[in-house]
Amino acid sequence: MKTSALLASSLVCGASAFAPAPQSHARSTEMSAALPRETVLAEPDSIEFGSVWDPLGLSEMGSDETIAWFRHAEVKHGRVAMAAFTGWWAVGAGVRLPGEISHGLDFASLPSKGLEAWDAVPGWGKAQMLLFAGLIEFHDELFFSRRGTHYMKGGVPGKNMVPGLFDPFGISKGKSEEALARGRSSEIKNGRLAMIGIAGMWAAATLPGSVPLQPPC
């Protein structure tokens, strides 16, 4: 009888060793800690469209973490588009930095059209720009994980975590949460307009006549 009990007990213990371990409550909480999609989609106020501007239904895809990732990516693309649009406009307006962009090539000699100016930049110059952008992206994720709450775990999507990059003079310090929320909404809207603007300028430069009333750029 004792032998049978021992055998039965060893079988139960052996089976439990191969049973899947129960997931901890902490991990479940961590995976669902992103801001609710309703909170993320509440900004910006898109009353001009009557509701959330989402003709493709992307806001219905995935979990709250997915929506937080979408918003973080949207804000970053908007910032890049604003920088690109400003740079394209500045080149077209004749604004030039002093000195040389590379040995034997002055900034003043760059063409006034956006894509032609980009083509005139030496390959190593383009590589430096892309490397700089990659370093910003890497350190943004790194600082999000080490110096704050990650945007997929309850942090604010779109918040810049690279010190001194987007607010070197500390203008946002001391502002209320309401003022910061208004600033985020304005940034998202300006970024969306900039994405449309840079896409339009690229189309006008590559497909003549594709953008009505747009002068050569």
mmCIF file with all atom_site columns, C-alpha atoms in Angstrom:
data_model
loop_
_atom_site.group_PDB
_atom_site.id
_atom_site.type_symbol
_atom_site.label_atom_id
_atom_site.label_alt_id
_atom_site.label_comp_id
_atom_site.label_asym_id
_atom_site.label_entity_id
_atom_site.label_seq_id
_atom_site.pdbx_PDB_ins_code
_atom_site.Cartn_x
_atom_site.Cartn_y
_atom_site.Cartn_z
_atom_site.occupancy
_atom_site.B_iso_or_equiv
_atom_site.pdbx_formal_charge
_atom_site.auth_seq_id
_atom_site.auth_comp_id
_atom_site.auth_asym_id
_atom_site.auth_atom_id
_atom_site.pdbx_PDB_model_num
ATOM 1   C CA . MET A 1 1   ? 0.000   0.000  0.000   1.00 0.00 ? 1   MET A CA 1
ATOM 2   C CA . LYS A 1 2   ? 2.819   2.350  0.900   1.00 0.00 ? 2   LYS A CA 1
ATOM 3   C CA . THR A 1 3   ? 4.526   1.498  -2.386  1.00 0.00 ? 3   THR A CA 1
ATOM 4   C CA . SER A 1 4   ? 1.375   2.328  -4.341  1.00 0.00 ? 4   SER A CA 1
ATOM 5   C CA . ALA A 1 5   ? 0.973   5.642  -2.546  1.00 0.00 ? 5   ALA A CA 1
ATOM 6   C CA . LEU A 1 6   ? 4.603   6.513  -3.196  1.00 0.00 ? 6   LEU A CA 1
ATOM 7   C CA . LEU A 1 7   ? 4.275   5.643  -6.863  1.00 0.00 ? 7   LEU A CA 1
ATOM 8   C CA . ALA A 1 8   ? 1.105   7.711  -7.212  1.00 0.00 ? 8   ALA A CA 1
ATOM 9   C CA . SER A 1 9   ? 2.699   10.661 -5.458  1.00 0.00 ? 9   SER A CA 1
ATOM 10  C CA . SER A 1 10  ? 5.807   10.547 -7.690  1.00 0.00 ? 10  SER A CA 1
ATOM 11  C CA . LEU A 1 11  ? 3.633   10.457 -10.809 1.00 0.00 ? 11  LEU A CA 1
ATOM 12  C CA . VAL A 1 12  ? 1.692   13.523 -9.653  1.00 0.00 ? 12  VAL A CA 1
ATOM 13  C CA . CYS A 1 13  ? 4.910   15.398 -8.857  1.00 0.00 ? 13  CYS A CA 1
ATOM 14  C CA . GLY A 1 14  ? 6.449   14.420 -12.183 1.00 0.00 ? 14  GLY A CA 1
ATOM 15  C CA . ALA A 1 15  ? 3.385   15.533 -14.090 1.00 0.00 ? 15  ALA A CA 1
ATOM 16  C CA . SER A 1 16  ? 3.291   18.863 -12.289 1.00 0.00 ? 16  SER A CA 1
ATOM 17  C CA . ALA A 1 17  ? 6.889   19.505 -13.336 1.00 0.00 ? 17  ALA A CA 1
ATOM 18  C CA . PHE A 1 18  ? 5.797   19.569 -16.976 1.00 0.00 ? 18  PHE A CA 1
ATOM 19  C CA . ALA A 1 19  ? 2.604   21.548 -16.379 1.00 0.00 ? 19  ALA A CA 1
ATOM 20  C CA . PRO A 1 20  ? 2.711   25.179 -17.577 1.00 0.00 ? 20  PRO A CA 1
ATOM 21  C CA . ALA A 1 21  ? 3.497   27.604 -14.789 1.00 0.00 ? 21  ALA A CA 1
ATOM 22  C CA . PRO A 1 22  ? 0.669   30.039 -13.957 1.00 0.00 ? 22  PRO A CA 1
ATOM 23  C CA . GLN A 1 23  ? 1.336   33.557 -15.192 1.00 0.00 ? 23  GLN A CA 1
ATOM 24  C CA . SER A 1 24  ? 1.942   36.006 -12.407 1.00 0.00 ? 24  SER A CA 1
ATOM 25  C CA . HIS A 1 25  ? -0.538  38.780 -11.710 1.00 0.00 ? 25  HIS A CA 1
ATOM 26  C CA . ALA A 1 26  ? 2.289   41.308 -11.895 1.00 0.00 ? 26  ALA A CA 1
ATOM 27  C CA . ARG A 1 27  ? 3.115   40.365 -15.480 1.00 0.00 ? 27  ARG A CA 1
ATOM 28  C CA . SER A 1 28  ? -0.540  40.548 -16.487 1.00 0.00 ? 28  SER A CA 1
ATOM 29  C CA . THR A 1 29  ? -0.785  44.002 -14.935 1.00 0.00 ? 29  THR A CA 1
ATOM 30  C CA . GLU A 1 30  ? 2.430   45.091 -16.632 1.00 0.00 ? 30  GLU A CA 1
ATOM 31  C CA . MET A 1 31  ? 1.221   44.005 -20.065 1.00 0.00 ? 31  MET A CA 1
ATOM 32  C CA . SER A 1 32  ? -2.060  45.927 -19.704 1.00 0.00 ? 32  SER A CA 1
ATOM 33  C CA . ALA A 1 33  ? -0.624  49.051 -18.109 1.00 0.00 ? 33  ALA A CA 1
ATOM 34  C CA . ALA A 1 34  ? -0.750  51.260 -21.220 1.00 0.00 ? 34  ALA A CA 1
ATOM 35  C CA . LEU A 1 35  ? -3.076  54.242 -21.213 1.00 0.00 ? 35  LEU A CA 1
ATOM 36  C CA . PRO A 1 36  ? -6.604  53.279 -22.335 1.00 0.00 ? 36  PRO A CA 1
ATOM 37  C CA . ARG A 1 37  ? -7.239  53.916 -26.023 1.00 0.00 ? 37  ARG A CA 1
ATOM 38  C CA . GLU A 1 38  ? -10.009 56.346 -25.096 1.00 0.00 ? 38  GLU A CA 1
ATOM 39  C CA . THR A 1 39  ? -7.471  58.497 -23.236 1.00 0.00 ? 39  THR A CA 1
ATOM 40  C CA . VAL A 1 40  ? -4.985  58.411 -26.127 1.00 0.00 ? 40  VAL A CA 1
ATOM 41  C CA . LEU A 1 41  ? -7.615  59.148 -28.778 1.00 0.00 ? 41  LEU A CA 1
ATOM 42  C CA . ALA A 1 42  ? -9.078  62.024 -26.754 1.00 0.00 ? 42  ALA A CA 1
ATOM 43  C CA . GLU A 1 43  ? -6.154  64.135 -28.016 1.00 0.00 ? 43  GLU A CA 1
ATOM 44  C CA . PRO A 1 44  ? -6.183  66.126 -30.164 1.00 0.00 ? 44  PRO A CA 1
ATOM 45  C CA . ASP A 1 45  ? -9.663  67.598 -30.263 1.00 0.00 ? 45  ASP A CA 1
ATOM 46  C CA . SER A 1 46  ? -10.794 66.824 -33.818 1.00 0.00 ? 46  SER A CA 1
ATOM 47  C CA . ILE A 1 47  ? -14.206 68.474 -33.562 1.00 0.00 ? 47  ILE A CA 1
ATOM 48  C CA . GLU A 1 48  ? -13.732 69.851 -37.079 1.00 0.00 ? 48  GLU A CA 1
ATOM 49  C CA . PHE A 1 49  ? -14.313 66.305 -38.361 1.00 0.00 ? 49  PHE A CA 1
ATOM 50  C CA . GLY A 1 50  ? -17.174 65.628 -35.959 1.00 0.00 ? 50  GLY A CA 1
ATOM 51  C CA . SER A 1 51  ? -15.363 62.653 -34.417 1.00 0.00 ? 51  SER A CA 1
ATOM 52  C CA . VAL A 1 52  ? -12.014 60.892 -34.380 1.00 0.00 ? 52  VAL A CA 1
ATOM 53  C CA . TRP A 1 53  ? -10.396 61.211 -37.834 1.00 0.00 ? 53  TRP A CA 1
ATOM 54  C CA . ASP A 1 54  ? -9.815  57.551 -38.649 1.00 0.00 ? 54  ASP A CA 1
ATOM 55  C CA . PRO A 1 55  ? -11.142 56.661 -42.133 1.00 0.00 ? 55  PRO A CA 1
ATOM 56  C CA . LEU A 1 56  ? -9.224  53.334 -42.183 1.00 0.00 ? 56  LEU A CA 1
ATOM 57  C CA . GLY A 1 57  ? -10.344 52.229 -38.730 1.00 0.00 ? 57  GLY A CA 1
ATOM 58  C CA . LEU A 1 58  ? -6.794  51.878 -37.423 1.00 0.00 ? 58  LEU A CA 1
ATOM 59  C CA . SER A 1 59  ? -7.864  52.892 -33.915 1.00 0.00 ? 59  SER A CA 1
ATOM 60  C CA . GLU A 1 60  ? -9.890  49.689 -33.686 1.00 0.00 ? 60  GLU A CA 1
ATOM 61  C CA . MET A 1 61  ? -6.857  47.491 -34.259 1.00 0.00 ? 61  MET A CA 1
ATOM 62  C CA . GLY A 1 62  ? -4.951  45.758 -31.499 1.00 0.00 ? 62  GLY A CA 1
ATOM 63  C CA . SER A 1 63  ? -4.722  46.446 -27.795 1.00 0.00 ? 63  SER A CA 1
ATOM 64  C CA . ASP A 1 64  ? -4.179  49.610 -25.778 1.00 0.00 ? 64  ASP A CA 1
ATOM 65  C CA . GLU A 1 65  ? -0.432  49.047 -26.201 1.00 0.00 ? 65  GLU A CA 1
ATOM 66  C CA . THR A 1 66  ? -0.887  49.074 -29.991 1.00 0.00 ? 66  THR A CA 1
ATOM 67  C CA . ILE A 1 67  ? -2.757  52.394 -29.874 1.00 0.00 ? 67  ILE A CA 1
ATOM 68  C CA . ALA A 1 68  ? -0.052  53.896 -27.653 1.00 0.00 ? 68  ALA A CA 1
ATOM 69  C CA . TRP A 1 69  ? 2.584   52.748 -30.151 1.00 0.00 ? 69  TRP A CA 1
ATOM 70  C CA . PHE A 1 70  ? 0.569   54.215 -33.049 1.00 0.00 ? 70  PHE A CA 1
ATOM 71  C CA . ARG A 1 71  ? 0.320   57.594 -31.310 1.00 0.00 ? 71  ARG A CA 1
ATOM 72  C CA . HIS A 1 72  ? 4.033   57.636 -30.406 1.00 0.00 ? 72  HIS A CA 1
ATOM 73  C CA . ALA A 1 73  ? 4.908   56.841 -34.034 1.00 0.00 ? 73  ALA A CA 1
ATOM 74  C CA . GLU A 1 74  ? 2.493   59.532 -35.300 1.00 0.00 ? 74  GLU A CA 1
ATOM 75  C CA . VAL A 1 75  ? 4.072   62.214 -33.114 1.00 0.00 ? 75  VAL A CA 1
ATOM 76  C CA . LYS A 1 76  ? 7.583   61.236 -34.233 1.00 0.00 ? 76  LYS A CA 1
ATOM 77  C CA . HIS A 1 77  ? 6.628   61.229 -37.916 1.00 0.00 ? 77  HIS A CA 1
ATOM 78  C CA . GLY A 1 78  ? 4.990   64.616 -37.434 1.00 0.00 ? 78  GLY A CA 1
ATOM 79  C CA . ARG A 1 79  ? 8.179   66.036 -35.930 1.00 0.00 ? 79  ARG A CA 1
ATOM 80  C CA . VAL A 1 80  ? 10.274  64.693 -38.793 1.00 0.00 ? 80  VAL A CA 1
ATOM 81  C CA . ALA A 1 81  ? 7.782   66.107 -41.306 1.00 0.00 ? 81  ALA A CA 1
ATOM 82  C CA . MET A 1 82  ? 7.847   69.534 -39.645 1.00 0.00 ? 82  MET A CA 1
ATOM 83  C CA . ALA A 1 83  ? 11.642  69.570 -39.777 1.00 0.00 ? 83  ALA A CA 1
ATOM 84  C CA . ALA A 1 84  ? 11.639  68.390 -43.403 1.00 0.00 ? 84  ALA A CA 1
ATOM 85  C CA . PHE A 1 85  ? 9.051   70.958 -44.489 1.00 0.00 ? 85  PHE A CA 1
ATOM 86  C CA . THR A 1 86  ? 10.932  73.772 -42.755 1.00 0.00 ? 86  THR A CA 1
ATOM 87  C CA . GLY A 1 87  ? 14.214  72.678 -44.336 1.00 0.00 ? 87  GLY A CA 1
ATOM 88  C CA . TRP A 1 88  ? 12.665  72.419 -47.801 1.00 0.00 ? 88  TRP A CA 1
ATOM 89  C CA . TRP A 1 89  ? 11.116  75.874 -47.424 1.00 0.00 ? 89  TRP A CA 1
ATOM 90  C CA . ALA A 1 90  ? 14.371  77.392 -46.121 1.00 0.00 ? 90  ALA A CA 1
ATOM 91  C CA . VAL A 1 91  ? 16.384  76.032 -49.057 1.00 0.00 ? 91  VAL A CA 1
ATOM 92  C CA . GLY A 1 92  ? 13.776  77.308 -51.524 1.00 0.00 ? 92  GLY A CA 1
ATOM 93  C CA . ALA A 1 93  ? 13.789  80.728 -49.840 1.00 0.00 ? 93  ALA A CA 1
ATOM 94  C CA . GLY A 1 94  ? 17.555  81.005 -50.279 1.00 0.00 ? 94  GLY A CA 1
ATOM 95  C CA . VAL A 1 95  ? 18.504  80.546 -46.621 1.00 0.00 ? 95  VAL A CA 1
ATOM 96  C CA . ARG A 1 96  ? 22.011  79.067 -46.333 1.00 0.00 ? 96  ARG A CA 1
ATOM 97  C CA . LEU A 1 97  ? 24.381  78.303 -43.518 1.00 0.00 ? 97  LEU A CA 1
ATOM 98  C CA . PRO A 1 98  ? 27.844  79.849 -43.670 1.00 0.00 ? 98  PRO A CA 1
ATOM 99  C CA . GLY A 1 99  ? 30.903  77.782 -44.517 1.00 0.00 ? 99  GLY A CA 1
ATOM 100 C CA . GLU A 1 100 ? 31.268  74.422 -46.246 1.00 0.00 ? 100 GLU A CA 1
ATOM 101 C CA . ILE A 1 101 ? 29.004  71.409 -46.083 1.00 0.00 ? 101 ILE A CA 1
ATOM 102 C CA . SER A 1 102 ? 32.015  69.325 -47.072 1.00 0.00 ? 102 SER A CA 1
ATOM 103 C CA . HIS A 1 103 ? 35.515  70.005 -48.365 1.00 0.00 ? 103 HIS A CA 1
ATOM 104 C CA . GLY A 1 104 ? 35.205  72.113 -51.500 1.00 0.00 ? 104 GLY A CA 1
ATOM 105 C CA . LEU A 1 105 ? 31.402  72.399 -51.339 1.00 0.00 ? 105 LEU A CA 1
ATOM 106 C CA . ASP A 1 106 ? 29.903  75.558 -49.833 1.00 0.00 ? 106 ASP A CA 1
ATOM 107 C CA . PHE A 1 107 ? 26.400  75.687 -48.381 1.00 0.00 ? 107 PHE A CA 1
ATOM 108 C CA . ALA A 1 108 ? 25.821  78.672 -50.643 1.00 0.00 ? 108 ALA A CA 1
ATOM 109 C CA . SER A 1 109 ? 26.322  76.492 -53.731 1.00 0.00 ? 109 SER A CA 1
ATOM 110 C CA . LEU A 1 110 ? 23.422  74.153 -52.914 1.00 0.00 ? 110 LEU A CA 1
ATOM 111 C CA . PRO A 1 111 ? 20.523  74.276 -55.410 1.00 0.00 ? 111 PRO A CA 1
ATOM 112 C CA . SER A 1 112 ? 17.296  75.983 -54.363 1.00 0.00 ? 112 SER A CA 1
ATOM 113 C CA . LYS A 1 113 ? 15.043  73.008 -55.067 1.00 0.00 ? 113 LYS A CA 1
ATOM 114 C CA . GLY A 1 114 ? 14.585  70.526 -52.251 1.00 0.00 ? 114 GLY A CA 1
ATOM 115 C CA . LEU A 1 115 ? 15.382  67.212 -53.924 1.00 0.00 ? 115 LEU A CA 1
ATOM 116 C CA . GLU A 1 116 ? 18.222  68.726 -55.937 1.00 0.00 ? 116 GLU A CA 1
ATOM 117 C CA . ALA A 1 117 ? 19.730  70.112 -52.718 1.00 0.00 ? 117 ALA A CA 1
ATOM 118 C CA . TRP A 1 118 ? 19.475  66.660 -51.127 1.00 0.00 ? 118 TRP A CA 1
ATOM 119 C CA . ASP A 1 119 ? 21.152  65.052 -54.133 1.00 0.00 ? 119 ASP A CA 1
ATOM 120 C CA . ALA A 1 120 ? 24.003  67.576 -53.859 1.00 0.00 ? 120 ALA A CA 1
ATOM 121 C CA . VAL A 1 121 ? 24.800  66.499 -50.280 1.00 0.00 ? 121 VAL A CA 1
ATOM 122 C CA . PRO A 1 122 ? 27.742  64.038 -50.283 1.00 0.00 ? 122 PRO A CA 1
ATOM 123 C CA . GLY A 1 123 ? 26.996  60.442 -49.339 1.00 0.00 ? 123 GLY A CA 1
ATOM 124 C CA . TRP A 1 124 ? 28.842  60.693 -46.024 1.00 0.00 ? 124 TRP A CA 1
ATOM 125 C CA . GLY A 1 125 ? 26.745  63.741 -45.124 1.00 0.00 ? 125 GLY A CA 1
ATOM 126 C CA . LYS A 1 126 ? 23.552  61.793 -45.733 1.00 0.00 ? 126 LYS A CA 1
ATOM 127 C CA . ALA A 1 127 ? 24.931  58.900 -43.677 1.00 0.00 ? 127 ALA A CA 1
ATOM 128 C CA . GLN A 1 128 ? 25.666  61.260 -40.772 1.00 0.00 ? 128 GLN A CA 1
ATOM 129 C CA . MET A 1 129 ? 22.096  62.570 -40.814 1.00 0.00 ? 129 MET A CA 1
ATOM 130 C CA . LEU A 1 130 ? 20.650  59.053 -40.795 1.00 0.00 ? 130 LEU A CA 1
ATOM 131 C CA . LEU A 1 131 ? 23.055  57.962 -38.055 1.00 0.00 ? 131 LEU A CA 1
ATOM 132 C CA . PHE A 1 132 ? 22.087  60.980 -35.941 1.00 0.00 ? 132 PHE A CA 1
ATOM 133 C CA . ALA A 1 133 ? 18.390  60.153 -36.378 1.00 0.00 ? 133 ALA A CA 1
ATOM 134 C CA . GLY A 1 134 ? 19.077  56.539 -35.397 1.00 0.00 ? 134 GLY A CA 1
ATOM 135 C CA . LEU A 1 135 ? 20.925  57.617 -32.252 1.00 0.00 ? 135 LEU A CA 1
ATOM 136 C CA . ILE A 1 136 ? 17.996  59.848 -31.252 1.00 0.00 ? 136 ILE A CA 1
ATOM 137 C CA . GLU A 1 137 ? 15.589  56.941 -31.732 1.00 0.00 ? 137 GLU A CA 1
ATOM 138 C CA . PHE A 1 138 ? 17.794  54.541 -29.753 1.00 0.00 ? 138 PHE A CA 1
ATOM 139 C CA . HIS A 1 139 ? 18.318  56.893 -26.830 1.00 0.00 ? 139 HIS A CA 1
ATOM 140 C CA . ASP A 1 140 ? 14.650  57.890 -26.762 1.00 0.00 ? 140 ASP A CA 1
ATOM 141 C CA . GLU A 1 141 ? 13.676  54.253 -26.174 1.00 0.00 ? 141 GLU A CA 1
ATOM 142 C CA . LEU A 1 142 ? 16.553  53.774 -23.740 1.00 0.00 ? 142 LEU A CA 1
ATOM 143 C CA . PHE A 1 143 ? 15.668  56.812 -21.620 1.00 0.00 ? 143 PHE A CA 1
ATOM 144 C CA . PHE A 1 144 ? 11.976  55.914 -21.735 1.00 0.00 ? 144 PHE A CA 1
ATOM 145 C CA . SER A 1 145 ? 12.826  52.592 -20.111 1.00 0.00 ? 145 SER A CA 1
ATOM 146 C CA . ARG A 1 146 ? 15.369  53.887 -17.590 1.00 0.00 ? 146 ARG A CA 1
ATOM 147 C CA . ARG A 1 147 ? 14.307  57.431 -16.697 1.00 0.00 ? 147 ARG A CA 1
ATOM 148 C CA . GLY A 1 148 ? 10.556  57.301 -16.889 1.00 0.00 ? 148 GLY A CA 1
ATOM 149 C CA . THR A 1 149 ? 7.488   55.197 -17.611 1.00 0.00 ? 149 THR A CA 1
ATOM 150 C CA . HIS A 1 150 ? 7.510   53.671 -21.097 1.00 0.00 ? 150 HIS A CA 1
ATOM 151 C CA . TYR A 1 151 ? 4.685   54.844 -23.352 1.00 0.00 ? 151 TYR A CA 1
ATOM 152 C CA . MET A 1 152 ? 3.483   51.229 -23.734 1.00 0.00 ? 152 MET A CA 1
ATOM 153 C CA . LYS A 1 153 ? 3.367   50.778 -19.956 1.00 0.00 ? 153 LYS A CA 1
ATOM 154 C CA . GLY A 1 154 ? 1.415   53.848 -18.889 1.00 0.00 ? 154 GLY A CA 1
ATOM 155 C CA . GLY A 1 155 ? 3.716   56.687 -19.993 1.00 0.00 ? 155 GLY A CA 1
ATOM 156 C CA . VAL A 1 156 ? 2.665   59.532 -22.294 1.00 0.00 ? 156 VAL A CA 1
ATOM 157 C CA . PRO A 1 157 ? 3.010   58.569 -25.988 1.00 0.00 ? 157 PRO A CA 1
ATOM 158 C CA . GLY A 1 158 ? 5.046   61.094 -27.953 1.00 0.00 ? 158 GLY A CA 1
ATOM 159 C CA . LYS A 1 159 ? 6.925   62.481 -24.979 1.00 0.00 ? 159 LYS A CA 1
ATOM 160 C CA . ASN A 1 160 ? 10.533  63.207 -25.868 1.00 0.00 ? 160 ASN A CA 1
ATOM 161 C CA . MET A 1 161 ? 12.998  61.606 -23.461 1.00 0.00 ? 161 MET A CA 1
ATOM 162 C CA . VAL A 1 162 ? 16.279  62.760 -25.062 1.00 0.00 ? 162 VAL A CA 1
ATOM 163 C CA . PRO A 1 163 ? 17.560  65.591 -22.826 1.00 0.00 ? 163 PRO A CA 1
ATOM 164 C CA . GLY A 1 164 ? 17.736  69.013 -24.478 1.00 0.00 ? 164 GLY A CA 1
ATOM 165 C CA . LEU A 1 165 ? 16.503  67.881 -27.877 1.00 0.00 ? 165 LEU A CA 1
ATOM 166 C CA . PHE A 1 166 ? 13.073  69.467 -28.345 1.00 0.00 ? 166 PHE A CA 1
ATOM 167 C CA . ASP A 1 167 ? 13.047  71.870 -25.412 1.00 0.00 ? 167 ASP A CA 1
ATOM 168 C CA . PRO A 1 168 ? 16.653  72.994 -24.833 1.00 0.00 ? 168 PRO A CA 1
ATOM 169 C CA . PHE A 1 169 ? 15.559  76.183 -23.029 1.00 0.00 ? 169 PHE A CA 1
ATOM 170 C CA . GLY A 1 170 ? 13.116  74.437 -20.694 1.00 0.00 ? 170 GLY A CA 1
ATOM 171 C CA . ILE A 1 171 ? 10.069  76.386 -21.909 1.00 0.00 ? 171 ILE A CA 1
ATOM 172 C CA . SER A 1 172 ? 7.683   73.608 -20.894 1.00 0.00 ? 172 SER A CA 1
ATOM 173 C CA . LYS A 1 173 ? 8.939   73.484 -17.310 1.00 0.00 ? 173 LYS A CA 1
ATOM 174 C CA . GLY A 1 174 ? 6.444   74.796 -14.796 1.00 0.00 ? 174 GLY A CA 1
ATOM 175 C CA . LYS A 1 175 ? 3.482   74.530 -17.162 1.00 0.00 ? 175 LYS A CA 1
ATOM 176 C CA . SER A 1 176 ? 0.267   73.012 -15.877 1.00 0.00 ? 176 SER A CA 1
ATOM 177 C CA . GLU A 1 177 ? -1.016  69.647 -17.101 1.00 0.00 ? 177 GLU A CA 1
ATOM 178 C CA . GLU A 1 178 ? -3.755  71.445 -19.052 1.00 0.00 ? 178 GLU A CA 1
ATOM 179 C CA . ALA A 1 179 ? -1.207  73.628 -20.838 1.00 0.00 ? 179 ALA A CA 1
ATOM 180 C CA . LEU A 1 180 ? 0.954   70.611 -21.639 1.00 0.00 ? 180 LEU A CA 1
ATOM 181 C CA . ALA A 1 181 ? -2.100  68.773 -23.009 1.00 0.00 ? 181 ALA A CA 1
ATOM 182 C CA . ARG A 1 182 ? -2.942  71.746 -25.264 1.00 0.00 ? 182 ARG A CA 1
ATOM 183 C CA . GLY A 1 183 ? 0.659   71.793 -26.459 1.00 0.00 ? 183 GLY A CA 1
ATOM 184 C CA . ARG A 1 184 ? 0.538   68.078 -27.300 1.00 0.00 ? 184 ARG A CA 1
ATOM 185 C CA . SER A 1 185 ? -2.695  68.543 -29.239 1.00 0.00 ? 185 SER A CA 1
ATOM 186 C CA . SER A 1 186 ? -1.234  71.446 -31.210 1.00 0.00 ? 186 SER A CA 1
ATOM 187 C CA . GLU A 1 187 ? 1.908   69.468 -31.972 1.00 0.00 ? 187 GLU A CA 1
ATOM 188 C CA . ILE A 1 188 ? -0.099  66.500 -33.273 1.00 0.00 ? 188 ILE A CA 1
ATOM 189 C CA . LYS A 1 189 ? -2.217  68.739 -35.520 1.00 0.00 ? 189 LYS A CA 1
ATOM 190 C CA . ASN A 1 190 ? 0.798   70.673 -36.817 1.00 0.00 ? 190 ASN A CA 1
ATOM 191 C CA . GLY A 1 191 ? 2.597   67.387 -37.436 1.00 0.00 ? 191 GLY A CA 1
ATOM 192 C CA . ARG A 1 192 ? -0.330  66.064 -39.465 1.00 0.00 ? 192 ARG A CA 1
ATOM 193 C CA . LEU A 1 193 ? -0.383  69.217 -41.589 1.00 0.00 ? 193 LEU A CA 1
ATOM 194 C CA . ALA A 1 194 ? 3.381   68.965 -42.062 1.00 0.00 ? 194 ALA A CA 1
ATOM 195 C CA . MET A 1 195 ? 3.084   65.350 -43.243 1.00 0.00 ? 195 MET A CA 1
ATOM 196 C CA . ILE A 1 196 ? 0.529   66.448 -45.832 1.00 0.00 ? 196 ILE A CA 1
ATOM 197 C CA . GLY A 1 197 ? 2.710   69.450 -46.756 1.00 0.00 ? 197 GLY A CA 1
ATOM 198 C CA . ILE A 1 198 ? 5.946   67.537 -47.265 1.00 0.00 ? 198 ILE A CA 1
ATOM 199 C CA . ALA A 1 199 ? 4.094   64.836 -49.223 1.00 0.00 ? 199 ALA A CA 1
ATOM 200 C CA . GLY A 1 200 ? 2.632   67.561 -51.457 1.00 0.00 ? 200 GLY A CA 1
ATOM 201 C CA . MET A 1 201 ? 6.020   69.182 -52.042 1.00 0.00 ? 201 MET A CA 1
ATOM 202 C CA . TRP A 1 202 ? 7.602   65.838 -52.873 1.00 0.00 ? 202 TRP A CA 1
ATOM 203 C CA . ALA A 1 203 ? 4.765   65.079 -55.303 1.00 0.00 ? 203 ALA A CA 1
ATOM 204 C CA . ALA A 1 204 ? 5.112   68.496 -56.945 1.00 0.00 ? 204 ALA A CA 1
ATOM 205 C CA . ALA A 1 205 ? 8.874   67.995 -57.330 1.00 0.00 ? 205 ALA A CA 1
ATOM 206 C CA . THR A 1 206 ? 8.632   64.495 -58.812 1.00 0.00 ? 206 THR A CA 1
ATOM 207 C CA . LEU A 1 207 ? 5.319   64.682 -60.716 1.00 0.00 ? 207 LEU A CA 1
ATOM 208 C CA . PRO A 1 208 ? 4.983   68.087 -62.394 1.00 0.00 ? 208 PRO A CA 1
ATOM 209 C CA . GLY A 1 209 ? 1.424   69.403 -62.336 1.00 0.00 ? 209 GLY A CA 1
ATOM 210 C CA . SER A 1 210 ? 0.269   66.928 -59.649 1.00 0.00 ? 210 SER A CA 1
ATOM 211 C CA . VAL A 1 211 ? -0.312  69.713 -57.087 1.00 0.00 ? 211 VAL A CA 1
ATOM 212 C CA . PRO A 1 212 ? -2.459  72.573 -58.413 1.00 0.00 ? 212 PRO A CA 1
ATOM 213 C CA . LEU A 1 213 ? -1.108  76.129 -57.974 1.00 0.00 ? 213 LEU A CA 1
ATOM 214 C CA . GLN A 1 214 ? 2.165   74.813 -56.521 1.00 0.00 ? 214 GLN A CA 1
ATOM 215 C CA . PRO A 1 215 ? 5.181   76.629 -57.990 1.00 0.00 ? 215 PRO A CA 1
ATOM 216 C CA . PRO A 1 216 ? 8.304   74.606 -58.844 1.00 0.00 ? 216 PRO A CA 1
ATOM 217 C CA . CYS A 1 217 ? 10.000  73.431 -55.674 1.00 0.00 ? 217 CYS A CA 1
#
